[in-house]
Amino acid sequence: MRELAAWGVPWSRIQQGDREVIINSQKVTITERAEAQGLVAQRDFGGTKKWRTCYVSDGTGHAMLQTVSDQAIGASIPVHERTEAIALIHDGSRCYGAIVRNLITGELVAYVAKATAIATGGAGRIYRVTTNAVICEGIGTAIALETGVATLGNMEAVQFHPTGIFPAGILVTEGCRGDGGLLRDVDGHRFMPDYEPEKKELASRDVVSRRMEEHIGKGKGVQSRFGEHLWLDITLLGERHIKHNLREVYEICQHFMGVDPVKDWIPVRPAQHYTMGGVRTDHTGESATLKGLFAAGEAACWDMHGFNRLGGNSVAETVVAGMIVGEFIADYCDRPENEVDVPMGLVHGFLRTEQAKIDALINGRGSESGDAIRQRMQEIMTSKVGIFRRGEDLASAVEELQQLLVKSRNIGLRYKVRGANPELVTAYRVQKMLKLALCVAYGAHTRTESRGAHFRQDFPRRNDAEWLKRTLATWKGDDTLPTLAYEPLDIGRMELPPGWRGYGAKDYIDHPDTPKRAAEVEALKQQLAGQSRFAVQEALLPYAAKLPKSLQGRNERIDEMFTNEAAK
């Protein structure tokens, strides 16, 4: 966070003295001490016990993206725009780069590289309603899957955000509820305390999304010509707060809905938001099964989130993964044994293969519509592989998605141009998106329990005894289903063994090793009572040695200022 601040990200900062905030719909005065003046501020987000989310008003992502973009320009880093990778070059054990298509000319180019990094974001567009940008189709993840070597992890773990503007699905930041906004039903009743009396609107995202859908199911939704929705009320925050701290929300509501959130409630309903699954990597960001392939951010299954994600953790992941994985990629490229020694025949073979696929779409006489297949895929994923999942629906989804995948091999184009051709782009992308959709649906069908954002109505209990393991998906050739395998998690190495999440009844099945590890953790804490938090951390879960050397320094806290010696 400090590095980004030095680059120019204008993090919201603490100002000493009294300030008013809304907590549980009541105005509360917080006094910030003088020592905190100028430090990066943090706000409350769902599922957390402390205010821990750093922010830039409500435009955090834009501020970070523009600042890093400026740094890339300042460092003269070349960016090849309007191009996309459509396949990875590999020999079955090592990745050597990618086949890239120019979206303007249609030309295919081979990029040969020591290391290849996928940082393409999530796959939200496999759903009909998503907060993701239109480009978030999961293609980076899909081309890793299509190698048949790289594995994807936990693809069935998909998060739905409670407050997508209805019906557009545009995200309304969780900061609205973190700052004190309320969820109301058709009667204007604040319903979340009825379901979650402790956390209320600030329960974790999966819980709030399910409660909202349950409430709509009870007939408490607001009827509209687009369907049913609920209300987000931020009017109690006041005009100054909304126009300064939630400026982007104010503008989105006005421009897209004609709603003034200073006076009016905002129509909202849960929408797909985040893909916890992705390319399975080790702590360096490298694929465990395809050397030279790295992934970072939402496209990776890097184990920062598990089966759910707390609000604000995407800020942490983009900063942390970018910094750490970037260092490891640089180290990888510096090592002599990782020099590129690839037969040109391999490269030309991949070029010919991908060109043949494009030619087949352009010259073929297929009868299927790529747009229609894509639309049907999105409808299936939204209706059958969404917030609530049932075995019967999931089986039906898997069967129909397989049929769509077979149909996608017979797509016909009306527009035959090789260059800028949206119809062609849809045709080859939807074939890849269907494979990701099948990884999600088949993984969800196979996992007969509920965990994090994955909720099975027919298996509502979390079952650590049988399912405390990571899903691994691979894809072989012309198969119509992924091959699934499972990687057990080692509770003996966990700093925090699985326990009760804090919502609803304590209805879950413990792993046999959980009580033992919980006892070990408690004993270690008692044994190290009075020692520094660093000593406790090292005993519970040592990690510093796995960081690049430049990032192994200790982090200060406001009441724990270090001397130079203590920081080592």
Coordinates of C-alpha atoms in Angstrom, one line a residue:
M1 CA 0.0 0.0 0.0
R2 CA 2.9 2.4 0.8
E3 CA 4.5 1.6 -2.5
L4 CA 1.4 2.5 -4.4
A5 CA 1.0 5.6 -2.3
A6 CA 4.6 6.6 -3.4
W7 CA 3.6 5.9 -7.0
G8 CA 0.6 8.3 -6.6
V9 CA -2.5 6.4 -5.4
P10 CA -4.3 9.0 -3.3
W11 CA -5.4 6.6 -0.5
S12 CA -8.1 8.1 1.7
R13 CA -6.3 9.3 4.9
I14 CA -7.1 9.7 8.5
Q15 CA -7.7 13.2 9.9
Q16 CA -7.2 13.6 13.6
G17 CA -10.1 14.7 15.8
D18 CA -13.8 13.8 15.9
R19 CA -15.8 12.5 13.0
E20 CA -19.3 11.1 12.6
V21 CA -20.0 7.7 11.2
I22 CA -23.1 5.5 10.8
I23 CA -22.9 2.2 12.7
N24 CA -26.0 0.0 12.8
S25 CA -28.1 2.9 11.5
Q26 CA -27.1 5.1 14.4
K27 CA -24.8 8.2 14.2
V28 CA -21.6 7.5 16.3
T29 CA -18.7 9.9 16.9
I30 CA -15.2 8.5 16.5
T31 CA -12.2 10.3 17.8
E32 CA -9.0 9.9 15.8
R33 CA -5.8 10.5 17.8
A34 CA -3.1 12.8 16.7
E35 CA -0.6 10.0 16.0
A36 CA -2.9 8.6 13.3
Q37 CA -3.0 11.9 11.3
G38 CA -2.2 11.2 7.7
L39 CA -2.1 7.4 7.9
V40 CA -4.0 5.4 5.3
A41 CA -7.7 5.1 6.4
Q42 CA -9.6 1.8 6.6
R43 CA -13.3 1.1 6.4
D44 CA -15.7 -1.6 7.5
F45 CA -16.5 -4.3 5.0
G46 CA -18.7 -7.5 5.3
G47 CA -17.4 -10.5 7.2
T48 CA -14.6 -8.8 9.0
K49 CA -14.1 -8.1 12.7
K50 CA -11.9 -5.0 12.2
W51 CA -12.0 -2.1 9.8
R52 CA -9.3 -3.2 7.5
T53 CA -10.1 -2.2 3.9
C54 CA -8.0 0.5 2.4
Y55 CA -9.8 2.7 -0.1
V56 CA -9.7 5.7 -2.4
S57 CA -13.2 7.2 -1.7
D58 CA -15.3 4.7 -3.7
G59 CA -13.0 4.6 -6.8
T60 CA -10.2 2.4 -5.4
G61 CA -9.9 0.2 -8.5
H62 CA -9.8 3.1 -10.9
A63 CA -7.2 5.0 -8.9
M64 CA -4.9 1.9 -8.6
L65 CA -5.3 1.0 -12.3
Q66 CA -4.6 4.5 -13.6
T67 CA -1.6 4.9 -11.3
V68 CA 0.0 1.6 -12.3
S69 CA -0.7 2.4 -15.9
D70 CA 1.1 5.7 -15.5
Q71 CA 4.1 3.9 -14.0
A72 CA 4.2 1.5 -16.9
I73 CA 4.2 4.4 -19.4
G74 CA 6.9 6.2 -17.3
A75 CA 9.1 3.0 -17.4
S76 CA 8.6 2.7 -21.2
I77 CA 7.1 -0.8 -20.8
P78 CA 5.6 -1.7 -24.2
V79 CA 1.9 -2.6 -24.1
H80 CA 0.5 -4.4 -27.2
E81 CA -3.1 -3.2 -27.3
R82 CA -6.0 -4.8 -29.1
T83 CA -4.3 -8.2 -29.1
E84 CA -5.3 -11.3 -27.3
A85 CA -3.7 -14.6 -26.5
I86 CA -5.7 -17.5 -27.9
A87 CA -3.4 -20.5 -27.0
L88 CA -0.3 -21.3 -25.0
I89 CA 2.8 -22.7 -26.6
H90 CA 4.1 -25.7 -24.7
D91 CA 5.7 -29.1 -25.1
G92 CA 3.7 -30.9 -22.4
S93 CA 6.0 -29.9 -19.5
R94 CA 7.1 -26.3 -20.1
C95 CA 5.3 -23.2 -21.4
Y96 CA 7.2 -21.2 -24.0
G97 CA 4.8 -18.3 -24.6
A98 CA 1.6 -17.8 -26.5
I99 CA -0.1 -17.5 -29.8
V100 CA -1.6 -14.0 -30.0
R101 CA -4.3 -12.7 -32.4
N102 CA -4.4 -9.1 -33.5
L103 CA -8.0 -8.0 -33.1
I104 CA -7.7 -5.4 -35.8
T105 CA -5.9 -7.2 -38.6
G106 CA -6.6 -10.8 -37.6
E107 CA -2.9 -11.7 -37.9
L108 CA -1.6 -14.5 -35.6
V109 CA 1.8 -14.0 -34.0
A110 CA 3.8 -16.3 -31.7
Y111 CA 5.3 -14.7 -28.6
V112 CA 8.2 -16.8 -27.3
A113 CA 9.1 -16.2 -23.7
K114 CA 11.0 -17.6 -20.7
A115 CA 8.0 -17.0 -18.5
T116 CA 4.4 -16.4 -19.4
A117 CA 2.0 -14.7 -16.9
I118 CA -1.8 -14.9 -17.0
A119 CA -3.3 -11.9 -15.2
T120 CA -6.6 -11.7 -17.1
G121 CA -9.1 -11.4 -14.2
G122 CA -12.2 -13.4 -13.6
A123 CA -14.7 -15.3 -15.8
G124 CA -17.9 -13.4 -14.7
R125 CA -19.3 -13.3 -18.3
I126 CA -20.1 -17.0 -18.2
Y127 CA -23.1 -15.7 -16.2
R128 CA -26.0 -13.5 -17.5
V129 CA -25.8 -10.9 -14.8
T130 CA -22.3 -10.0 -13.5
T131 CA -20.5 -7.0 -12.1
N132 CA -17.5 -7.9 -14.2
A133 CA -16.3 -5.9 -17.2
V134 CA -17.4 -7.1 -20.6
I135 CA -13.8 -8.4 -21.2
C136 CA -13.9 -10.7 -18.2
E137 CA -14.7 -13.9 -20.1
G138 CA -12.0 -16.1 -18.5
I139 CA -10.0 -16.6 -21.7
G140 CA -6.7 -16.5 -19.9
T141 CA -7.8 -19.2 -17.6
A142 CA -9.3 -21.2 -20.5
I143 CA -6.1 -21.3 -22.6
A144 CA -4.3 -22.7 -19.6
L145 CA -7.0 -25.3 -19.2
E146 CA -6.7 -26.2 -22.9
T147 CA -3.1 -27.1 -22.6
G148 CA -4.3 -30.4 -21.0
V149 CA -1.4 -30.0 -18.6
A150 CA -2.1 -26.9 -16.4
T151 CA -4.7 -27.5 -13.7
L152 CA -7.4 -25.2 -12.5
G153 CA -8.3 -25.1 -8.9
N154 CA -11.7 -24.6 -7.1
M155 CA -13.6 -23.4 -10.2
E156 CA -17.0 -24.2 -8.5
A157 CA -16.2 -21.4 -5.9
V158 CA -18.0 -18.4 -7.4
Q159 CA -19.0 -15.3 -5.4
F160 CA -22.1 -13.3 -5.8
H161 CA -22.1 -9.7 -4.7
P162 CA -25.3 -8.6 -2.8
T163 CA -25.6 -5.1 -4.4
G164 CA -25.5 -5.2 -8.1
I165 CA -27.7 -2.4 -9.5
F166 CA -30.9 -3.9 -10.8
P167 CA -31.2 -4.9 -13.6
A168 CA -27.9 -3.8 -15.1
G169 CA -25.7 -5.7 -12.6
I170 CA -23.3 -2.7 -12.2
L171 CA -21.5 -3.0 -8.9
V172 CA -22.5 -0.7 -6.0
T173 CA -19.5 -0.9 -3.7
E174 CA -19.7 -2.7 -0.3
G175 CA -18.5 0.6 1.1
C176 CA -22.1 1.7 1.0
R177 CA -23.0 -0.9 3.6
G178 CA -19.6 -0.5 5.3
D179 CA -20.4 3.2 5.8
G180 CA -23.8 2.4 7.2
G181 CA -26.2 1.8 4.3
L182 CA -29.2 -0.5 4.9
L183 CA -31.0 -3.2 2.9
R184 CA -34.8 -2.8 2.8
D185 CA -37.7 -4.8 1.3
V186 CA -40.9 -3.9 -0.5
D187 CA -42.4 -2.6 2.8
G188 CA -39.3 -0.5 3.5
H189 CA -38.5 -2.9 6.3
R190 CA -34.8 -3.4 7.2
F191 CA -34.7 -7.2 7.0
M192 CA -31.1 -8.3 7.5
P193 CA -31.2 -8.1 11.4
D194 CA -34.0 -10.7 11.2
Y195 CA -31.6 -13.2 9.6
E196 CA -28.2 -12.1 11.0
P197 CA -28.8 -10.2 14.2
E198 CA -25.1 -9.7 14.9
K199 CA -23.6 -8.8 11.6
K200 CA -26.8 -7.6 9.8
E201 CA -25.9 -5.9 6.4
L202 CA -22.2 -6.6 7.1
A203 CA -22.4 -10.4 7.1
S204 CA -20.1 -11.9 4.5
R205 CA -21.1 -11.5 0.9
D206 CA -22.4 -15.1 0.3
V207 CA -24.5 -14.9 3.4
V208 CA -26.1 -11.5 2.5
S209 CA -26.7 -12.6 -1.1
R210 CA -28.5 -15.8 0.1
R211 CA -30.6 -13.9 2.6
M212 CA -31.6 -11.4 0.0
E213 CA -32.8 -14.2 -2.4
E214 CA -34.5 -16.0 0.5
H215 CA -36.4 -12.8 1.4
I216 CA -37.4 -12.3 -2.3
G217 CA -38.6 -15.9 -2.3
K218 CA -40.9 -15.0 0.7
G219 CA -42.7 -12.5 -1.4
K220 CA -40.9 -9.4 0.0
G221 CA -39.3 -8.3 -3.3
V222 CA -40.1 -5.1 -5.1
Q223 CA -41.9 -5.9 -8.4
S224 CA -40.7 -4.2 -11.6
R225 CA -41.0 -4.8 -15.3
F226 CA -37.5 -6.4 -15.2
G227 CA -38.3 -8.7 -12.3
E228 CA -38.0 -8.5 -8.5
H229 CA -35.4 -6.6 -6.5
L230 CA -34.7 -5.1 -3.1
W231 CA -33.6 -1.6 -2.0
L232 CA -30.2 -0.3 -0.8
D233 CA -30.8 2.8 1.4
I234 CA -27.8 5.2 1.8
T235 CA -29.9 8.3 2.2
L236 CA -29.2 8.3 6.0
L237 CA -25.4 8.9 5.2
G238 CA -26.2 12.5 4.0
E239 CA -25.5 14.4 0.9
R240 CA -21.9 15.5 1.7
H241 CA -20.8 11.9 2.6
I242 CA -22.5 10.4 -0.6
K243 CA -21.0 13.1 -2.9
H244 CA -17.5 12.9 -1.5
N245 CA -17.0 9.3 -0.1
L246 CA -19.4 7.6 -2.5
R247 CA -19.0 9.9 -5.5
E248 CA -18.8 7.0 -8.0
V249 CA -22.0 5.4 -6.7
Y250 CA -23.8 8.8 -6.9
E251 CA -22.8 9.1 -10.6
I252 CA -23.6 5.5 -11.5
C253 CA -27.0 5.8 -10.0
Q254 CA -27.8 9.1 -11.8
H255 CA -26.4 8.1 -15.2
F256 CA -27.6 4.5 -15.4
M257 CA -30.8 4.5 -13.3
G258 CA -31.9 8.2 -13.1
V259 CA -31.9 7.7 -9.3
D260 CA -30.6 10.3 -6.9
P261 CA -29.2 8.2 -4.0
V262 CA -29.1 11.3 -1.7
K263 CA -32.9 11.1 -1.7
D264 CA -33.9 7.8 -3.3
W265 CA -33.3 4.1 -2.5
I266 CA -31.2 2.2 -5.0
P267 CA -32.7 -1.0 -6.6
V268 CA -30.3 -3.9 -6.1
R269 CA -30.1 -7.7 -6.4
P270 CA -27.2 -10.1 -6.1
A271 CA -25.0 -10.6 -9.2
Q272 CA -22.0 -12.7 -10.0
H273 CA -18.9 -10.9 -8.8
Y274 CA -15.7 -12.9 -8.3
T275 CA -14.1 -16.2 -9.4
M276 CA -12.2 -17.7 -6.5
G277 CA -10.9 -20.5 -8.7
G278 CA -8.3 -20.1 -11.4
V279 CA -5.0 -21.5 -12.6
R280 CA -3.6 -23.6 -9.7
T281 CA -0.2 -22.2 -8.6
D282 CA 2.3 -22.6 -5.9
H283 CA 3.4 -19.8 -3.6
T284 CA 5.5 -18.3 -6.4
G285 CA 2.6 -18.0 -8.7
E286 CA 3.9 -20.8 -11.0
S287 CA 1.8 -23.7 -12.2
A288 CA 2.7 -26.9 -10.4
T289 CA 2.2 -28.9 -13.6
L290 CA 3.4 -26.6 -16.4
K291 CA 6.8 -25.0 -15.8
G292 CA 7.2 -21.4 -17.0
L293 CA 3.5 -20.6 -16.7
F294 CA 2.6 -18.1 -14.0
A295 CA -0.8 -16.7 -12.9
A296 CA -1.7 -13.8 -10.6
G297 CA -4.8 -12.1 -9.4
E298 CA -8.3 -13.4 -10.0
A299 CA -7.1 -15.6 -12.8
A300 CA -5.1 -17.6 -10.3
C301 CA -6.0 -20.1 -7.6
W302 CA -3.2 -18.8 -5.3
D303 CA -5.0 -19.8 -2.0
M304 CA -5.6 -16.2 -0.9
H305 CA -9.3 -16.7 -0.7
G306 CA -10.3 -20.3 -0.3
F307 CA -14.0 -20.9 -1.2
N308 CA -15.1 -17.4 -0.4
R309 CA -13.6 -13.9 -0.5
L310 CA -13.9 -11.0 2.0
G311 CA -14.7 -7.6 0.6
G312 CA -11.5 -5.5 0.1
N313 CA -9.4 -8.6 -0.5
S314 CA -9.2 -7.9 -4.2
V315 CA -7.2 -4.8 -3.3
A316 CA -4.9 -6.9 -1.2
E317 CA -4.6 -9.6 -3.9
T318 CA -3.8 -7.2 -6.7
V319 CA -1.1 -5.5 -4.7
V320 CA 0.3 -8.5 -3.0
A321 CA 0.2 -11.0 -5.9
G322 CA 1.5 -8.4 -8.3
M323 CA 4.4 -7.6 -6.1
I324 CA 5.3 -11.1 -5.0
V325 CA 4.6 -13.0 -8.2
G326 CA 6.3 -10.3 -10.2
E327 CA 9.5 -10.7 -8.2
F328 CA 9.4 -14.5 -8.6
I329 CA 8.9 -14.2 -12.3
A330 CA 11.9 -11.9 -12.5
D331 CA 14.0 -14.4 -10.5
Y332 CA 12.8 -17.3 -12.7
C333 CA 13.9 -15.4 -15.8
D334 CA 17.3 -14.6 -14.3
R335 CA 18.2 -18.2 -13.7
P336 CA 20.4 -19.7 -16.4
E337 CA 18.6 -23.1 -16.5
N338 CA 15.4 -21.3 -17.6
E339 CA 16.8 -20.0 -20.8
V340 CA 14.5 -20.6 -23.8
D341 CA 15.6 -23.5 -26.0
V342 CA 12.5 -24.3 -28.0
P343 CA 12.4 -26.0 -31.4
M344 CA 10.9 -23.7 -34.0
G345 CA 8.9 -26.6 -35.3
L346 CA 6.9 -26.6 -32.0
V347 CA 6.2 -22.9 -32.3
H348 CA 5.1 -23.2 -36.0
G349 CA 3.0 -26.2 -35.1
F350 CA 0.9 -24.2 -32.6
L351 CA 0.7 -21.3 -35.1
R352 CA -0.7 -23.7 -37.8
T353 CA -3.1 -25.3 -35.4
E354 CA -4.6 -22.0 -34.3
Q355 CA -4.7 -20.6 -37.8
A356 CA -6.6 -23.8 -38.9
K357 CA -9.2 -23.3 -36.2
I358 CA -9.8 -19.7 -37.3
D359 CA -9.9 -20.8 -41.0
A360 CA -12.4 -23.5 -40.2
L361 CA -14.7 -20.9 -38.6
I362 CA -14.4 -18.5 -41.5
N363 CA -14.6 -21.0 -44.3
G364 CA -16.8 -23.6 -42.7
R365 CA -20.5 -24.0 -43.3
G366 CA -21.6 -24.4 -39.7
S367 CA -25.2 -23.7 -38.8
E368 CA -25.0 -22.8 -35.1
S369 CA -25.0 -19.2 -33.8
G370 CA -22.2 -18.3 -31.4
D371 CA -24.3 -15.5 -29.9
A372 CA -27.2 -17.9 -29.2
I373 CA -24.9 -20.5 -27.7
R374 CA -23.3 -17.9 -25.5
Q375 CA -26.7 -16.5 -24.3
R376 CA -28.0 -20.0 -23.5
M377 CA -24.8 -20.8 -21.5
Q378 CA -25.3 -17.6 -19.5
E379 CA -28.9 -18.5 -18.8
I380 CA -28.0 -22.0 -17.6
M381 CA -25.2 -20.8 -15.3
T382 CA -27.4 -18.1 -13.8
S383 CA -30.5 -20.3 -13.2
K384 CA -28.9 -23.6 -12.3
V385 CA -25.3 -22.9 -11.1
G386 CA -26.0 -19.7 -9.2
I387 CA -26.4 -18.7 -5.5
F388 CA -28.5 -21.7 -4.6
R389 CA -27.5 -25.1 -6.2
R390 CA -29.2 -28.4 -6.2
G391 CA -28.0 -31.8 -7.6
E392 CA -30.9 -32.1 -10.1
D393 CA -30.3 -28.6 -11.5
L394 CA -26.5 -29.1 -11.6
A395 CA -26.8 -32.4 -13.5
S396 CA -29.2 -30.8 -16.0
A397 CA -26.7 -27.9 -16.4
V398 CA -23.8 -30.2 -17.0
E399 CA -25.7 -32.2 -19.6
E400 CA -26.9 -29.1 -21.5
L401 CA -23.5 -27.4 -21.4
Q402 CA -22.0 -30.5 -22.9
Q403 CA -24.5 -30.3 -25.7
L404 CA -23.7 -26.6 -26.2
L405 CA -20.0 -27.4 -26.4
V406 CA -20.6 -29.9 -29.1
K407 CA -22.8 -27.4 -31.0
S408 CA -20.1 -24.7 -30.6
R409 CA -17.9 -26.9 -32.9
N410 CA -20.4 -26.2 -35.7
I411 CA -20.7 -22.4 -35.4
G412 CA -21.2 -20.6 -38.7
L413 CA -20.3 -17.0 -39.5
R414 CA -22.3 -14.6 -41.6
Y415 CA -19.4 -12.1 -41.6
K416 CA -16.3 -13.7 -43.1
V417 CA -13.7 -10.9 -42.5
R418 CA -10.5 -12.0 -40.9
G419 CA -9.7 -8.7 -39.2
A420 CA -12.0 -6.8 -36.9
N421 CA -14.9 -9.2 -36.7
P422 CA -16.9 -9.4 -33.4
E423 CA -18.8 -12.4 -34.7
L424 CA -15.6 -14.4 -35.2
V425 CA -14.3 -13.4 -31.8
T426 CA -17.5 -14.6 -30.1
A427 CA -17.3 -17.9 -32.0
Y428 CA -13.8 -18.9 -30.7
R429 CA -14.2 -17.4 -27.3
V430 CA -17.5 -19.1 -26.5
Q431 CA -15.9 -22.5 -27.1
K432 CA -13.4 -21.7 -24.4
M433 CA -16.0 -20.1 -22.0
L434 CA -18.1 -23.3 -22.2
K435 CA -15.2 -25.3 -20.9
L436 CA -14.9 -23.0 -17.9
A437 CA -18.6 -23.2 -17.4
L438 CA -18.4 -27.0 -17.3
C439 CA -15.5 -26.9 -14.8
V440 CA -17.8 -24.7 -12.6
A441 CA -21.0 -26.8 -13.0
Y442 CA -19.4 -30.2 -12.9
G443 CA -17.2 -29.3 -9.9
A444 CA -20.3 -28.0 -8.1
H445 CA -22.3 -31.1 -8.9
T446 CA -19.5 -33.4 -7.7
R447 CA -18.9 -31.4 -4.4
T448 CA -21.8 -32.7 -2.2
E449 CA -21.5 -30.2 0.6
S450 CA -21.8 -26.5 1.1
R451 CA -18.6 -24.4 1.6
G452 CA -18.1 -20.7 1.4
A453 CA -19.8 -19.3 -1.7
H454 CA -20.7 -22.8 -2.9
F455 CA -24.2 -23.6 -1.4
R456 CA -26.0 -26.9 -2.1
Q457 CA -29.6 -26.8 -0.9
D458 CA -29.6 -30.6 -0.9
F459 CA -26.3 -30.8 1.0
P460 CA -26.4 -27.7 3.3
R461 CA -23.8 -28.8 5.7
R462 CA -20.1 -28.1 5.4
N463 CA -18.3 -31.5 5.5
D464 CA -14.7 -31.1 6.4
A465 CA -14.3 -34.8 7.0
E466 CA -14.9 -35.6 3.3
W467 CA -14.5 -32.4 1.4
L468 CA -11.6 -30.4 3.0
K469 CA -9.8 -30.6 -0.3
R470 CA -9.0 -28.5 -3.3
T471 CA -10.7 -29.4 -6.6
L472 CA -8.3 -29.7 -9.5
A473 CA -9.6 -29.7 -13.1
T474 CA -7.8 -30.6 -16.3
W475 CA -9.1 -30.9 -19.9
K476 CA -8.1 -33.6 -22.4
G477 CA -8.4 -33.0 -26.1
D478 CA -11.9 -33.2 -27.5
D479 CA -13.5 -34.3 -24.2
T480 CA -16.8 -32.7 -23.2
L481 CA -16.1 -32.8 -19.5
P482 CA -13.1 -31.9 -17.4
T483 CA -11.2 -34.5 -15.5
L484 CA -11.5 -33.8 -11.8
A485 CA -9.1 -34.7 -9.0
Y486 CA -8.9 -33.7 -5.4
E487 CA -6.0 -32.4 -3.3
P488 CA -6.4 -32.8 0.5
L489 CA -5.5 -29.9 2.7
D490 CA -3.1 -30.4 5.6
I491 CA -4.7 -29.2 8.8
G492 CA -1.5 -29.8 10.7
R493 CA 0.0 -26.8 8.9
M494 CA -2.9 -24.4 9.3
E495 CA -2.5 -21.3 11.5
L496 CA -6.3 -21.3 12.0
P497 CA -8.0 -24.7 11.7
P498 CA -11.5 -24.8 10.3
G499 CA -14.2 -23.7 12.7
W500 CA -17.6 -22.0 12.9
R501 CA -18.0 -19.1 10.6
G502 CA -20.2 -17.1 12.9
Y503 CA -23.5 -17.4 10.9
G504 CA -26.5 -19.6 11.7
A505 CA -26.3 -22.9 13.6
K506 CA -22.9 -24.6 14.2
D507 CA -23.9 -27.3 11.8
Y508 CA -20.8 -28.7 10.1
I509 CA -18.8 -31.9 10.2
D510 CA -15.3 -31.5 11.6
H511 CA -12.2 -33.0 10.0
P512 CA -10.7 -35.7 12.3
D513 CA -7.5 -33.7 12.6
T514 CA -9.2 -30.3 13.5
P515 CA -9.4 -30.8 17.3
K516 CA -5.8 -31.9 17.5
R517 CA -4.5 -28.9 15.5
A518 CA -6.8 -26.5 17.5
A519 CA -5.2 -27.8 20.7
E520 CA -1.7 -27.4 19.3
V521 CA -2.4 -23.8 18.3
E522 CA -3.8 -22.9 21.7
A523 CA -0.8 -24.6 23.4
L524 CA 1.6 -22.6 21.3
K525 CA -0.1 -19.4 22.0
Q526 CA 0.0 -20.0 25.8
Q527 CA 3.6 -21.2 25.6
L528 CA 4.6 -18.0 23.7
A529 CA 2.5 -15.6 25.8
G530 CA 4.3 -12.3 26.2
Q531 CA 6.5 -12.8 23.2
S532 CA 6.3 -10.7 20.0
R533 CA 3.6 -11.3 17.4
F534 CA 6.4 -12.2 15.0
A535 CA 7.6 -15.1 17.3
V536 CA 4.0 -16.3 17.6
Q537 CA 3.5 -16.1 13.8
E538 CA 6.7 -18.0 13.1
A539 CA 5.6 -20.8 15.5
L540 CA 2.1 -21.1 14.1
L541 CA 2.7 -20.6 10.3
P542 CA 6.2 -19.5 9.2
Y543 CA 6.0 -17.8 5.8
A544 CA 8.7 -15.0 5.7
A545 CA 11.3 -17.4 4.2
K546 CA 9.0 -17.9 1.2
L547 CA 8.9 -14.3 0.3
P548 CA 11.4 -12.6 -2.0
K549 CA 14.2 -11.2 0.1
S550 CA 13.3 -7.6 -0.6
L551 CA 9.8 -8.2 1.0
Q552 CA 10.9 -9.9 4.2
G553 CA 10.9 -6.8 6.3
R554 CA 8.6 -6.5 9.3
N555 CA 5.5 -4.3 9.2
E556 CA 5.1 -1.6 11.8
R557 CA 1.9 -0.7 13.7
I558 CA 1.0 2.7 15.1
D559 CA 1.8 1.6 18.7
E560 CA 4.7 -0.5 17.7
M561 CA 7.4 1.7 16.0
F562 CA 10.6 -0.2 15.2
T563 CA 14.2 0.8 15.5
N564 CA 16.2 -0.3 12.4
E565 CA 17.5 -3.3 14.3
A566 CA 14.0 -4.4 15.4
A567 CA 12.7 -4.2 11.9
K568 CA 15.1 -6.9 10.6

